[in-house]
Amino acid sequence: MAANYWVSTQRLHWQFTREELSGIRESLEENDRLFVQQFSIPDRRHLHHWFTQAELAKFVKKLGIRQQAIATAQIYLRRFYLKVEIRRTNPILVMTTALYLACKMEECPQHIRVIVSEARNLWPDFIVSDISKVGECEFFLISEMNSQLIVHQPYRTLLLLQNTLNLSKEETEAASSIINDHYETDIPLLFPPHVVAVTAIFLVIGLNVVQSGLRTANSANNATAAVHNLNSTAFESGSSSVAEAKKQYLVKWLADGQVDIKAMMECTQEIISLYECLEQYDRNKVKEQIVKFVKARGLEK
């Protein structure tokens, strides 16, 4: 295992620019143009929100799986679908298998029969009782990800900075909630984990959000203002716009540190965009689009 993110396979092989991600996805769709034209899919953020909130949440609640494994499973989904066009797969089977594999990697393994049984109970139209299907899909995932399964998460950085930045329990939980949400975006494929953690902390302290992330603030405008504050104060520790001592200390810490401020701004804007995008989220519509191509191609069998 690469304990150092900077020399890890995650940084060397699974960190991209926006242009690279766009090119990869366009190439996948070009190779499957007929199916792409025949079956539309929702906005990727809606799709991953459906995976996470509508389906995965029900699954992990029954099995009591911890957040680290859930986050790793979400990363596996994003990596896999950079290699394989989603319309060629049964997304529920892939999600189930990704969670099964992630539990192994995060040292909280679940028996394959338990995984298949629970998945079958939740999604009888997508999952068959044959456990070999998950086994085959697991091999498929590992192969497409080139056996690069170690994932560095932002949670570790958040815990390390909890004392350094004097975060309360509520602030730490709120930052963790924002980190949970970022897996519904391309952020894990664009930015290092420590940037995500520091961005979450900044948003919590800058917006005084202490319960469930930016969604409770109900204000994208406030978040945008926070981005502006980050840009103008990270290099001016004496700025009068940051009155509270905790904000002042955070700004000074950012100014003295080596965190990429530009990356933080982009990460913040991506999170804001997610919350704005989810205002148009339609769970039934997303499910309908997925069921359509799965059933049409017989991928549920």
Tab-separated table of N, CA and C in Angstrom, residues 35 49 110 113 115 132 157 185 203 216 230 294:
chain	number	residue	atom	x	y	z
A	35	PHE	N	-26.060	3.008	-29.016
A	35	PHE	CA	-26.752	2.891	-27.741
A	35	PHE	C	-26.910	4.250	-27.070
A	49	HIS	N	-26.160	10.697	-7.486
A	49	HIS	CA	-27.017	10.968	-6.327
A	49	HIS	C	-28.010	9.827	-6.161
A	110	GLN	N	-17.789	-8.343	3.919
A	110	GLN	CA	-19.126	-8.920	4.014
A	110	GLN	C	-19.148	-10.205	3.192
A	113	ARG	N	-22.642	-14.098	0.030
A	113	ARG	CA	-24.033	-14.555	0.071
A	113	ARG	C	-24.929	-13.527	0.757
A	115	ILE	N	-24.323	-10.239	0.837
A	115	ILE	CA	-24.414	-9.123	-0.106
A	115	ILE	C	-25.467	-9.411	-1.175
A	132	SER	N	-22.457	-16.093	-8.397
A	132	SER	CA	-21.351	-16.046	-9.358
A	132	SER	C	-21.379	-14.764	-10.187
A	157	THR	N	-7.453	13.544	6.542
A	157	THR	CA	-6.972	14.924	6.680
A	157	THR	C	-7.880	15.720	7.606
A	185	THR	N	-19.894	14.094	-7.283
A	185	THR	CA	-19.337	14.950	-8.327
A	185	THR	C	-18.057	14.320	-8.887
A	203	LEU	N	-15.709	25.895	4.137
A	203	LEU	CA	-17.123	26.162	3.937
A	203	LEU	C	-17.887	26.126	5.252
A	216	THR	N	-28.061	22.813	4.396
A	216	THR	CA	-28.839	23.478	5.430
A	216	THR	C	-28.722	24.987	5.322
A	230	LEU	N	-12.452	33.618	0.238
A	230	LEU	CA	-11.251	32.785	0.180
A	230	LEU	C	-10.216	33.418	-0.739
A	294	VAL	N	-31.301	-1.167	-19.165
A	294	VAL	CA	-30.987	-2.464	-18.553
A	294	VAL	C	-31.938	-3.539	-19.076
